[in-house]
GROMACS .gro file of C-alpha atoms in nm:
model
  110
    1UNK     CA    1   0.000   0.000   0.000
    2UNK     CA    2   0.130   0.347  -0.125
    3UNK     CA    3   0.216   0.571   0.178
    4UNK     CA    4   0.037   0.956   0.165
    5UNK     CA    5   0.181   1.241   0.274
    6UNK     CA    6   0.000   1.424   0.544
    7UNK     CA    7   0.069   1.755   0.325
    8UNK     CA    8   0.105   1.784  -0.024
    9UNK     CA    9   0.251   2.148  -0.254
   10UNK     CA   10   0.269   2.185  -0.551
   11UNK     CA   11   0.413   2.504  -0.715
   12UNK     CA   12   0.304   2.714  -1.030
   13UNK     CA   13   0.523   3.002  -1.165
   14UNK     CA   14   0.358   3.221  -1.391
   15UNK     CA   15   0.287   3.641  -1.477
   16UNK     CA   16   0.481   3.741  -1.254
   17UNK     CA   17   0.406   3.515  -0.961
   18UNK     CA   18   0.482   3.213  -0.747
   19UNK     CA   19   0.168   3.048  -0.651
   20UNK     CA   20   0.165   2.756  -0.361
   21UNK     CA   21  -0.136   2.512  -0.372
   22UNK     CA   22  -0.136   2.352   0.003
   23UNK     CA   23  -0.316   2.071   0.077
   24UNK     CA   24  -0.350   1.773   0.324
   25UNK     CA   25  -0.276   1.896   0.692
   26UNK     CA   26   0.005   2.150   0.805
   27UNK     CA   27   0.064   2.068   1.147
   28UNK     CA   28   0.417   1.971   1.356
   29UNK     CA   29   0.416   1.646   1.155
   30UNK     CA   30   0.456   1.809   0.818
   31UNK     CA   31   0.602   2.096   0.918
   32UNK     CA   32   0.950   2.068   0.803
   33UNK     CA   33   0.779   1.988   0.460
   34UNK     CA   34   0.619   2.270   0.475
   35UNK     CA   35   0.959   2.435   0.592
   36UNK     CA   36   1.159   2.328   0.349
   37UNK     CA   37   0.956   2.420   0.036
   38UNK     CA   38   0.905   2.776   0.117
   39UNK     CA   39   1.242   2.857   0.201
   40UNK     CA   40   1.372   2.900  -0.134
   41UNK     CA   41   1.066   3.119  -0.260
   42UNK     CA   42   1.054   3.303   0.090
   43UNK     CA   43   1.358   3.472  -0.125
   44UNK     CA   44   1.216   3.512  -0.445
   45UNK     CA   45   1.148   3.894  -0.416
   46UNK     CA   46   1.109   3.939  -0.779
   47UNK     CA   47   0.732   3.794  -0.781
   48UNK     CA   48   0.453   3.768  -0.554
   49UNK     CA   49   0.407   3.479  -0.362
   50UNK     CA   50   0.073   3.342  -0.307
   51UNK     CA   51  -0.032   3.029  -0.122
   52UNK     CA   52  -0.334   2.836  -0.220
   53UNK     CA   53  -0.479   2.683   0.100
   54UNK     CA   54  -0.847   2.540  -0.115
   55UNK     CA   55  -0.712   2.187   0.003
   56UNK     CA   56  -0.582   2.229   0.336
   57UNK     CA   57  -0.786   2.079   0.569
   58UNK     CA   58  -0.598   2.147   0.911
   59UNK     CA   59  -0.343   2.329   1.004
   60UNK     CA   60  -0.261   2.356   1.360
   61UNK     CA   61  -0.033   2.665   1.606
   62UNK     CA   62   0.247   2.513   1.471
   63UNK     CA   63   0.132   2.543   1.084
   64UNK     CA   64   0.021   2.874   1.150
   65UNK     CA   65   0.379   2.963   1.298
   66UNK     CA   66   0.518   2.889   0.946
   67UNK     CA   67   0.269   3.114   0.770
   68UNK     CA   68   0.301   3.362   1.020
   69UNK     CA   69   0.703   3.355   0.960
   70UNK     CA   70   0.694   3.316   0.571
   71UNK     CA   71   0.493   3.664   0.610
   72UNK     CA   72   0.725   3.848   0.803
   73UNK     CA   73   1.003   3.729   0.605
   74UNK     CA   74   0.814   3.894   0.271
   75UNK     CA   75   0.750   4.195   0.472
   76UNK     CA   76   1.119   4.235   0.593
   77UNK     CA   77   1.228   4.214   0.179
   78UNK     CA   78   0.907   4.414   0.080
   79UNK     CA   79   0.797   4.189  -0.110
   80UNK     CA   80   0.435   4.127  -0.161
   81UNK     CA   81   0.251   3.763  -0.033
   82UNK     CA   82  -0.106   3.686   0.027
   83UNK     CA   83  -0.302   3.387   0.153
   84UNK     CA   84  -0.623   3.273  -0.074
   85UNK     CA   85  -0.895   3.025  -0.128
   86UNK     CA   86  -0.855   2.966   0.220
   87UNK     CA   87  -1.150   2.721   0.332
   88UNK     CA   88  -1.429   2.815   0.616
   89UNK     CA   89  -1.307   2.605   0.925
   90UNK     CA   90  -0.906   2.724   0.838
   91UNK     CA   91  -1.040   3.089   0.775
   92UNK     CA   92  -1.218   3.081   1.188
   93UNK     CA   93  -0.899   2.963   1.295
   94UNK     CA   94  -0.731   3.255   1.124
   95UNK     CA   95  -0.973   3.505   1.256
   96UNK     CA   96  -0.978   3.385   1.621
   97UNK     CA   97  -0.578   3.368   1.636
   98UNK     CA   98  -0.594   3.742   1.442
   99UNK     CA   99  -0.364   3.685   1.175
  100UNK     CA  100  -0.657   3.662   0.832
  101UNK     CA  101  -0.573   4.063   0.769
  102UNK     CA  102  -0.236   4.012   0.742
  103UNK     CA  103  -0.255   3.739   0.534
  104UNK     CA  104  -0.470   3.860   0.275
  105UNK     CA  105  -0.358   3.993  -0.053
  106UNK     CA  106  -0.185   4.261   0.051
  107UNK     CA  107   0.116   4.439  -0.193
  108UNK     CA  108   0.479   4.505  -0.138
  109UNK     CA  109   0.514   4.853   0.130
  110UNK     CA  110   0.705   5.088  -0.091
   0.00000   0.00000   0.00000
């Protein structure tokens, strides 16, 4: 039987942008995953960076830790990044923990 990963990416680089599609779960299990695929394009300052969270269907403190630092790593190079399609039970746990403003499309601070 074929082993699944608890989280799954998959990248798409196109006009000008680096879009993420996230799916599975984002949690301390799959967090160096998670880690090491958006530490290259954390860099990428040249392009927006978008993460598409439609199939994510948990993400726990530690999951939200990563987005939390991806963002303030964009913010620190100015460069713009933006959370979308994020799904209804992710999105409540991004508005209790107050972080869905900061993580909506937002653009680079000139």
């Amino acid at each position: 039987m074929k082993q699944i990963d608890k989280l799954f990416l998959r990248t798409e680089n196109k006009e000008g942008k680096c879009i993420v599609y996230v799916g599975g779960e984002l949690d301390l299990e799959s967090a160096a995953q998670m880690r090491a695929a958006m530490s290259p394009l954390v860099e990428l300052s040249d392009r927006e960076l978008i993460l598409n969270l439609r199939e994510l269907r948990y993400v726990d403190s530690t999951g939200i830790g990563i987005l939390v630092s991806v963002l303030k790593a964009r913010h620190a190079n100015n460069a713009p990044f933006a959370v979308e399609a994020i799904p209804p039970n992710i999105r409540k746990l991004f508005d209790m923990t107050g972080i869905t403003p900061f993580l909506l499309k937002q653009t680079g601070q000139a």
